[in-house]
């Protein structure tokens, strides 16, 4: 059994508005895969589990998920996109097309790449998983993440300096791909597995992919990923 314990600074929770960064919007609970170890999902052989409580591969039908709770929280915050710069802009959106339009507005660009988290080849929930291969999907940059909380209803938020990697696992010998989002923020980053059907919108048009060996090549490479000079 894998026990995954995480202690995150309070300002991480605050930065995410109604919590779609550190908590899964589908369940309004912390992701079971959450860690502030930036290298955890980049280190071959590391073990982890996805809890059934994450609702990782199951999207509730309309009216049976967290949409109303999220809307109530959003209304209470009286969030103003133009004035409030301490929280990430976020919105509950019905339909993929509307989500794409909101992403274009948030990123101030109509030429976006859309990436949807794939369904694995087998059920991975509650299994001991191992980081077997790692590929880079998106270098750290500003993105819009849309989490499907009910069928075709998304909790979207614009998030700064997020990195997306693919983690390949083989729990029963068959390969499956997970996507991990790492939010690179001060005072420390935090990373978690994205749920099936979540969507990432990015301005970047050329996605370098491949193994992650270069992460360990030099301090210069590591610093460049963190945006240090």
Coordinates of N, CA, C and O in Angstrom, one line a residue, residues 32-108:
X32 N -5.5 13.0 -4.3 CA -4.7 12.0 -3.5 C -3.3 11.9 -4.0 O -2.4 11.4 -3.3
X33 N -3.0 12.4 -5.3 CA -1.7 12.3 -5.9 C -0.9 13.6 -5.7 O 0.2 13.8 -6.2
X34 N -1.4 14.5 -4.8 CA -0.8 15.8 -4.6 C 0.5 15.7 -3.9 O 0.6 15.0 -2.9
X35 N 1.5 16.4 -4.4 CA 2.8 16.5 -3.8 C 3.5 17.8 -4.1 O 3.3 18.4 -5.1
X36 N 4.3 18.3 -3.2 CA 5.1 19.5 -3.4 C 6.6 19.1 -3.8 O 7.4 20.0 -3.9
X37 N 6.8 17.8 -4.1 CA 8.1 17.4 -4.6 C 8.1 17.5 -6.1 O 7.5 16.6 -6.8
X38 N 8.7 18.5 -6.7 CA 8.7 18.8 -8.1 C 9.2 17.6 -8.9 O 8.7 17.3 -10.1
X39 N 10.1 16.8 -8.4 CA 10.8 15.7 -9.1 C 10.1 14.4 -8.9 O 10.5 13.4 -9.5
X40 N 9.0 14.3 -8.1 CA 8.5 13.0 -7.7 C 8.0 12.2 -9.0 O 8.4 11.1 -9.1
X41 N 7.2 12.9 -9.8 CA 6.7 12.2 -11.0 C 7.7 12.2 -12.2 O 7.3 11.7 -13.3
X42 N 8.9 12.7 -11.9 CA 9.9 12.6 -13.0 C 11.0 11.6 -12.6 O 12.0 11.5 -13.3
X43 N 10.8 11.0 -11.5 CA 11.8 10.0 -11.0 C 11.4 8.6 -11.2 O 10.4 8.2 -10.6
X44 N 12.0 7.9 -12.1 CA 11.6 6.5 -12.5 C 11.6 5.6 -11.2 O 12.6 5.7 -10.4
X45 N 10.6 4.8 -11.1 CA 10.5 3.9 -10.0 C 9.7 4.4 -8.8 O 9.3 3.6 -7.9
X46 N 9.4 5.7 -8.7 CA 8.6 6.2 -7.6 C 7.2 5.6 -7.7 O 6.6 5.5 -8.8
X47 N 6.6 5.3 -6.5 CA 5.3 4.7 -6.4 C 4.3 5.7 -6.0 O 4.5 6.6 -5.3
X48 N 3.0 5.4 -6.5 CA 1.9 6.2 -6.0 C 0.6 5.5 -6.3 O 0.6 4.5 -7.0
X49 N -0.5 6.0 -5.8 CA -1.8 5.5 -6.0 C -2.8 6.6 -6.3 O -2.6 7.8 -5.9
X50 N -3.8 6.3 -7.1 CA -5.0 7.2 -7.3 C -6.1 6.7 -6.5 O -6.6 5.6 -6.7
X51 N -6.6 7.5 -5.6 CA -7.7 7.1 -4.7 C -9.0 7.1 -5.4 O -9.3 8.0 -6.3
X52 N -9.9 6.2 -5.1 CA -11.3 6.2 -5.6 C -12.0 7.6 -5.3 O -12.9 8.0 -6.0
X53 N -11.6 8.3 -4.2 CA -12.2 9.5 -3.9 C -11.9 10.6 -4.9 O -12.6 11.7 -4.8
X54 N -10.9 10.4 -5.7 CA -10.6 11.5 -6.7 C -11.6 11.5 -7.9 O -11.6 12.5 -8.7
X55 N -12.4 10.4 -8.1 CA -13.3 10.3 -9.2 C -12.5 10.5 -10.5 O -12.9 11.2 -11.4
X56 N -11.3 9.9 -10.5 CA -10.3 10.1 -11.6 C -10.9 9.8 -13.0 O -10.7 10.6 -13.9
X57 N -11.6 8.7 -13.1 CA -12.0 8.2 -14.5 C -13.5 8.2 -14.6 O -14.1 7.6 -15.5
X58 N -14.2 8.9 -13.7 CA -15.7 8.9 -13.7 C -16.2 10.3 -13.6 O -15.9 11.0 -12.6
X59 N -16.9 10.8 -14.6 CA -17.5 12.1 -14.5 C -19.0 12.0 -14.2 O -19.8 11.3 -14.9
X60 N -19.5 12.6 -13.2 CA -20.9 12.6 -12.8 C -21.8 13.1 -13.9 O -21.4 14.0 -14.7
X61 N -23.0 12.7 -14.0 CA -24.0 13.2 -14.9 C -24.4 14.6 -14.5 O -24.2 15.0 -13.3
X62 N -25.0 15.4 -15.4 CA -25.5 16.7 -15.0 C -26.4 16.7 -13.8 O -27.4 15.9 -13.7
X63 N -26.1 17.5 -12.9 CA -27.0 17.6 -11.6 C -26.5 16.7 -10.5 O -27.1 16.8 -9.4
X64 N -25.5 15.9 -10.8 CA -25.1 14.9 -9.8 C -23.6 15.1 -9.3 O -23.1 14.3 -8.6
X65 N -23.1 16.2 -9.7 CA -21.7 16.5 -9.3 C -21.6 17.7 -8.5 O -22.5 18.1 -7.7
X66 N -20.4 18.4 -8.6 CA -20.1 19.6 -7.7 C -20.4 20.9 -8.3 O -20.0 21.9 -7.7
X67 N -21.1 21.0 -9.5 CA -21.3 22.2 -10.1 C -22.0 23.3 -9.3 O -21.6 24.4 -9.2
X68 N -23.1 22.9 -8.6 CA -23.8 23.9 -7.8 C -23.0 24.4 -6.7 O -23.0 25.6 -6.3
X69 N -22.2 23.5 -6.0 CA -21.4 23.9 -4.9 C -20.3 24.9 -5.4 O -20.0 25.9 -4.8
X70 N -19.8 24.6 -6.6 CA -18.7 25.5 -7.1 C -19.3 26.9 -7.5 O -18.7 27.9 -7.2
X71 N -20.5 26.9 -8.0 CA -21.2 28.1 -8.4 C -21.5 28.9 -7.1 O -21.3 30.2 -7.1
X72 N -21.9 28.3 -6.1 CA -22.2 29.0 -4.8 C -20.9 29.6 -4.3 O -20.9 30.8 -3.8
X73 N -19.8 28.9 -4.3 CA -18.6 29.4 -3.8 C -18.1 30.6 -4.7 O -17.6 31.6 -4.2
X74 N -18.3 30.5 -6.0 CA -17.9 31.5 -6.9 C -18.7 32.8 -6.6 O -18.2 33.9 -6.6
X75 N -20.0 32.7 -6.4 CA -20.8 33.8 -6.1 C -20.4 34.5 -4.8 O -20.4 35.7 -4.7
X76 N -20.1 33.7 -3.8 CA -19.7 34.3 -2.5 C -18.4 35.1 -2.6 O -18.1 36.0 -1.9
X77 N -17.5 34.6 -3.5 CA -16.2 35.3 -3.7 C -16.4 36.7 -4.3 O -15.5 37.5 -4.2
X78 N -17.5 36.9 -5.0 CA -17.7 38.2 -5.8 C -16.4 38.5 -6.6 O -15.9 39.6 -6.4
X79 N -16.0 37.6 -7.4 CA -14.7 37.7 -8.0 C -14.8 38.7 -9.2 O -15.7 38.6 -10.0
X80 N -13.8 39.6 -9.3 CA -13.7 40.5 -10.4 C -12.4 40.3 -11.2 O -11.3 40.5 -10.6
X81 N -12.5 39.9 -12.4 CA -11.3 39.5 -13.2 C -10.4 40.7 -13.3 O -9.2 40.6 -13.3
X82 N -10.9 41.9 -13.6 CA -10.1 43.1 -13.8 C -9.4 43.6 -12.6 O -8.3 44.1 -12.7
X83 N -10.0 43.4 -11.4 CA -9.5 44.1 -10.2 C -8.7 43.2 -9.4 O -7.7 43.6 -8.8
X84 N -9.1 41.9 -9.2 CA -8.4 41.0 -8.3 C -7.3 40.2 -9.0 O -7.5 39.4 -9.8
X85 N -6.1 40.5 -8.6 CA -4.9 39.9 -9.2 C -4.3 38.9 -8.2 O -3.2 38.3 -8.5
X86 N -4.9 38.6 -7.1 CA -4.3 37.7 -6.1 C -4.8 36.3 -6.4 O -4.2 35.3 -5.9
X87 N -5.9 36.1 -7.1 CA -6.4 34.8 -7.3 C -6.4 34.5 -8.8 O -6.5 35.4 -9.6
X88 N -6.4 33.3 -9.2 CA -6.5 32.9 -10.6 C -7.9 33.1 -11.1 O -8.9 32.7 -10.4
X89 N -8.1 33.7 -12.3 CA -9.4 33.8 -12.9 C -10.0 32.4 -13.1 O -9.3 31.5 -13.5
X90 N -11.3 32.3 -12.7 CA -11.9 31.0 -12.8 C -13.4 31.1 -13.1 O -14.0 32.2 -12.9
X91 N -14.0 30.1 -13.8 CA -15.4 30.2 -14.2 C -15.9 28.8 -14.4 O -15.2 27.9 -14.8
X92 N -17.2 28.6 -14.1 CA -18.0 27.4 -14.4 C -18.6 27.6 -15.8 O -19.3 28.5 -16.0
X93 N -18.3 26.6 -16.7 CA -18.7 26.8 -18.1 C -19.4 25.5 -18.6 O -18.9 24.4 -18.3
X94 N -20.5 25.7 -19.3 CA -21.2 24.6 -19.9 C -20.8 24.5 -21.4 O -20.9 25.5 -22.1
X95 N -20.2 23.3 -21.8 CA -19.9 23.1 -23.2 C -18.5 23.4 -23.5 O -17.9 24.3 -23.0
X96 N -17.9 22.5 -24.4 CA -16.5 22.6 -24.8 C -16.3 23.9 -25.6 O -15.2 24.5 -25.5
X97 N -17.2 24.3 -26.4 CA -17.0 25.5 -27.3 C -16.9 26.7 -26.4 O -16.0 27.6 -26.6
X98 N -17.8 26.8 -25.4 CA -17.7 28.0 -24.5 C -16.4 28.0 -23.7 O -15.8 29.1 -23.5
X99 N -16.0 26.8 -23.3 CA -14.7 26.7 -22.6 C -13.5 27.2 -23.4 O -12.7 27.9 -22.9
X100 N -13.6 26.8 -24.7 CA -12.5 27.2 -25.6 C -12.5 28.7 -25.8 O -11.4 29.4 -25.8
X101 N -13.7 29.3 -25.9 CA -13.8 30.8 -26.1 C -13.2 31.5 -24.8 O -12.6 32.5 -24.9
X102 N -13.6 31.0 -23.7 CA -13.1 31.6 -22.4 C -11.6 31.5 -22.3 O -10.9 32.4 -21.9
X103 N -11.0 30.4 -22.8 CA -9.6 30.2 -22.7 C -8.9 31.2 -23.7 O -7.9 31.8 -23.3
X104 N -9.5 31.4 -24.8 CA -9.0 32.4 -25.8 C -8.9 33.8 -25.1 O -8.0 34.5 -25.3
X105 N -10.0 34.1 -24.4 CA -10.1 35.4 -23.8 C -9.0 35.5 -22.7 O -8.3 36.6 -22.5
X106 N -8.9 34.5 -21.9 CA -8.0 34.5 -20.8 C -6.5 34.6 -21.2 O -5.7 35.3 -20.6
X107 N -6.2 33.9 -22.3 CA -4.8 33.9 -22.8 C -4.6 34.9 -23.9 O -3.5 35.1 -24.4
X108 N -5.7 35.7 -24.2 CA -5.5 36.8 -25.2 C -4.9 36.3 -26.5 O -4.0 36.9 -27.1

